[in-house]
Amino acid sequence: MTTAAACRAQQYPVLKVTRHCLFALACLFFVNASHADGEPLAIIANHSVTTLQLSRSEVRQIFTANKQYWPDGSKITVFVMDPRTSIHKNFCQQKLQMFPYQLERLWNQVTFSGQGSPPVKVSTHAELIQAVKSTPGAIGYAIAGESGDVQTIRVNNS
């Protein structure tokens, strides 16, 4: 057997193993990425917030830092999950009709122009709920039915 033929014979098992490993990693990625995909999300707020209903447009204004005060004059504190999480991606697409990178750009514009501050980022769903619960004027999002001891804000399609 020539050296080239022997080398090719040794490469085939390596290629098969590599292909199988890549396929397994891709499957794990898609299973993990779809955890919160399609799960309905709720807009949640601290009990100090007296606004119980918002339009879709108002939700977008709040989460893009274009609206920073509640109607009673109190400051809105926005909490979000890390932009790489599937819940955050789902929130951006489901509630804001934008991609996370677009929202991040808007936050950067507001922050660097001095017109506002970016939302507070938390690591987990439970942390987000706890942060909203313990911060007067806070708003965030949660998987519907898993929002804990905070109030849910009704969102109209207008």
CSV table of C-alpha atoms in Angstrom, one decimal:
chain,number,residue,atom,x,y,z
A,1,MET,CA,0.0,0.0,0.0
A,2,THR,CA,1.3,3.4,-0.9
A,3,THR,CA,1.8,6.2,1.6
A,4,ALA,CA,-1.0,8.2,0.1
A,5,ALA,CA,-3.4,5.3,0.2
A,6,ALA,CA,-2.6,4.5,3.8
A,7,CYS,CA,-3.1,8.1,4.8
A,8,ARG,CA,-6.5,8.2,3.1
A,9,ALA,CA,-7.5,5.0,4.8
A,10,GLN,CA,-6.6,6.5,8.2
A,11,GLN,CA,-8.5,9.8,7.4
A,12,TYR,CA,-11.9,8.2,6.7
A,13,PRO,CA,-12.6,7.1,10.3
A,14,VAL,CA,-11.5,10.6,11.6
A,15,LEU,CA,-13.8,12.3,9.1
A,16,LYS,CA,-16.7,10.1,10.1
A,17,VAL,CA,-16.1,10.8,13.8
A,18,THR,CA,-15.7,14.5,13.1
A,19,ARG,CA,-18.9,14.6,11.1
A,20,HIS,CA,-20.8,12.8,13.8
A,21,CYS,CA,-19.5,15.1,16.5
A,22,LEU,CA,-20.5,18.2,14.5
A,23,PHE,CA,-23.9,16.8,13.9
A,24,ALA,CA,-24.3,16.1,17.7
A,25,LEU,CA,-23.2,19.6,18.6
A,26,ALA,CA,-25.6,21.1,16.1
A,27,CYS,CA,-28.5,19.1,17.6
A,28,LEU,CA,-27.6,20.2,21.1
A,29,PHE,CA,-27.4,23.8,20.0
A,30,PHE,CA,-30.8,23.7,18.3
A,31,VAL,CA,-32.5,21.9,21.3
A,32,ASN,CA,-31.0,24.5,23.7
A,33,ALA,CA,-31.8,27.5,21.5
A,34,SER,CA,-35.4,26.5,21.1
A,35,HIS,CA,-36.0,26.2,24.9
A,36,ALA,CA,-38.0,29.5,25.1
A,37,ASP,CA,-38.8,29.9,21.4
A,38,GLY,CA,-42.5,30.2,20.9
A,39,GLU,CA,-43.2,30.2,24.7
A,40,PRO,CA,-45.6,33.1,25.3
A,41,LEU,CA,-44.0,35.9,27.3
A,42,ALA,CA,-45.7,38.4,29.7
A,43,ILE,CA,-44.7,42.0,30.5
A,44,ILE,CA,-44.2,42.2,34.2
A,45,ALA,CA,-43.9,45.2,36.6
A,46,ASN,CA,-43.3,46.0,40.2
A,47,HIS,CA,-46.5,46.4,42.3
A,48,SER,CA,-45.7,50.1,42.6
A,49,VAL,CA,-46.6,50.6,39.0
A,50,THR,CA,-50.1,51.8,38.6
A,51,THR,CA,-50.3,51.4,34.8
A,52,LEU,CA,-51.9,48.0,34.2
A,53,GLN,CA,-52.3,48.2,30.4
A,54,LEU,CA,-49.9,49.4,27.7
A,55,SER,CA,-50.1,49.5,23.9
A,56,ARG,CA,-47.6,47.5,21.9
A,57,SER,CA,-46.1,50.9,20.9
A,58,GLU,CA,-45.7,51.9,24.5
A,59,VAL,CA,-43.9,48.6,25.3
A,60,ARG,CA,-41.5,49.3,22.5
A,61,GLN,CA,-40.9,52.8,23.6
A,62,ILE,CA,-40.2,51.7,27.2
A,63,PHE,CA,-37.8,48.9,26.2
A,64,THR,CA,-36.0,51.1,23.7
A,65,ALA,CA,-35.5,53.8,26.3
A,66,ASN,CA,-37.7,56.3,24.4
A,67,LYS,CA,-40.2,56.4,27.3
A,68,GLN,CA,-38.4,56.7,30.7
A,69,TYR,CA,-41.2,57.8,33.1
A,70,TRP,CA,-44.5,56.3,34.1
A,71,PRO,CA,-47.6,58.5,33.8
A,72,ASP,CA,-47.4,59.4,37.5
A,73,GLY,CA,-43.9,60.8,37.0
A,74,SER,CA,-41.9,57.9,38.6
A,75,LYS,CA,-38.8,56.6,36.8
A,76,ILE,CA,-39.0,53.4,34.8
A,77,THR,CA,-36.3,50.9,35.5
A,78,VAL,CA,-36.1,48.3,32.8
A,79,PHE,CA,-34.7,44.8,33.5
A,80,VAL,CA,-33.8,42.4,30.7
A,81,MET,CA,-31.9,39.1,30.4
A,82,ASP,CA,-28.6,38.7,28.7
A,83,PRO,CA,-29.1,39.3,25.0
A,84,ARG,CA,-27.7,35.9,24.2
A,85,THR,CA,-30.4,34.0,26.0
A,86,SER,CA,-33.3,32.4,24.1
A,87,ILE,CA,-35.8,34.1,26.3
A,88,HIS,CA,-34.4,37.6,25.4
A,89,LYS,CA,-34.3,36.7,21.7
A,90,ASN,CA,-37.9,35.5,21.9
A,91,PHE,CA,-38.9,38.7,23.8
A,92,CYS,CA,-37.3,41.0,21.2
A,93,GLN,CA,-39.0,39.2,18.3
A,94,GLN,CA,-42.4,38.5,20.0
A,95,LYS,CA,-43.0,41.8,21.8
A,96,LEU,CA,-40.7,44.4,20.0
A,97,GLN,CA,-40.6,43.0,16.5
A,98,MET,CA,-36.9,43.4,16.3
A,99,PHE,CA,-33.7,41.4,16.7
A,100,PRO,CA,-31.6,41.7,19.9
A,101,TYR,CA,-28.7,43.3,18.1
A,102,GLN,CA,-31.1,46.1,16.9
A,103,LEU,CA,-32.3,46.7,20.5
A,104,GLU,CA,-28.7,46.7,21.7
A,105,ARG,CA,-27.8,49.4,19.1
A,106,LEU,CA,-30.7,51.6,20.3
A,107,TRP,CA,-29.6,51.2,23.9
A,108,ASN,CA,-26.1,52.2,22.9
A,109,GLN,CA,-27.4,55.3,21.0
A,110,VAL,CA,-29.4,56.4,24.0
A,111,THR,CA,-26.5,55.8,26.4
A,112,PHE,CA,-23.8,57.4,24.4
A,113,SER,CA,-25.9,60.4,23.6
A,114,GLY,CA,-26.6,61.0,27.3
A,115,GLN,CA,-30.3,60.7,26.8
A,116,GLY,CA,-30.8,57.8,29.1
A,117,SER,CA,-29.3,54.7,30.6
A,118,PRO,CA,-29.4,51.1,29.3
A,119,PRO,CA,-31.6,48.5,31.0
A,120,VAL,CA,-30.2,46.5,33.8
A,121,LYS,CA,-29.1,43.0,32.5
A,122,VAL,CA,-29.6,40.0,34.7
A,123,SER,CA,-28.4,36.4,34.1
A,124,THR,CA,-31.5,34.3,34.8
A,125,HIS,CA,-35.2,34.3,34.6
A,126,ALA,CA,-35.5,34.0,38.4
A,127,GLU,CA,-33.1,37.0,38.8
A,128,LEU,CA,-35.2,39.1,36.5
A,129,ILE,CA,-38.4,38.4,38.4
A,130,GLN,CA,-36.7,39.1,41.7
A,131,ALA,CA,-35.2,42.4,40.4
A,132,VAL,CA,-38.6,43.6,39.1
A,133,LYS,CA,-40.3,42.5,42.4
A,134,SER,CA,-37.8,44.5,44.5
A,135,THR,CA,-37.4,47.6,42.4
A,136,PRO,CA,-40.1,50.3,42.5
A,137,GLY,CA,-41.1,51.4,39.0
A,138,ALA,CA,-39.5,48.3,37.4
A,139,ILE,CA,-40.6,46.6,34.3
A,140,GLY,CA,-39.3,43.4,32.6
A,141,TYR,CA,-40.6,40.2,31.0
A,142,ALA,CA,-41.1,36.6,32.0
A,143,ILE,CA,-42.4,33.4,30.6
A,144,ALA,CA,-46.2,33.6,30.9
A,145,GLY,CA,-47.4,31.8,34.0
A,146,GLU,CA,-44.0,31.9,35.6
A,147,SER,CA,-43.9,35.5,36.7
A,148,GLY,CA,-44.0,34.9,40.4
A,149,ASP,CA,-45.1,37.7,42.8
A,150,VAL,CA,-45.2,40.6,40.4
A,151,GLN,CA,-48.0,42.1,38.4
A,152,THR,CA,-48.6,41.4,34.7
A,153,ILE,CA,-49.1,44.3,32.4
A,154,ARG,CA,-51.8,43.7,29.7
A,155,VAL,CA,-50.5,44.6,26.2
A,156,ASN,CA,-53.0,45.9,23.5
A,157,ASN,CA,-52.2,45.4,19.9
A,158,SER,CA,-52.5,49.1,19.1
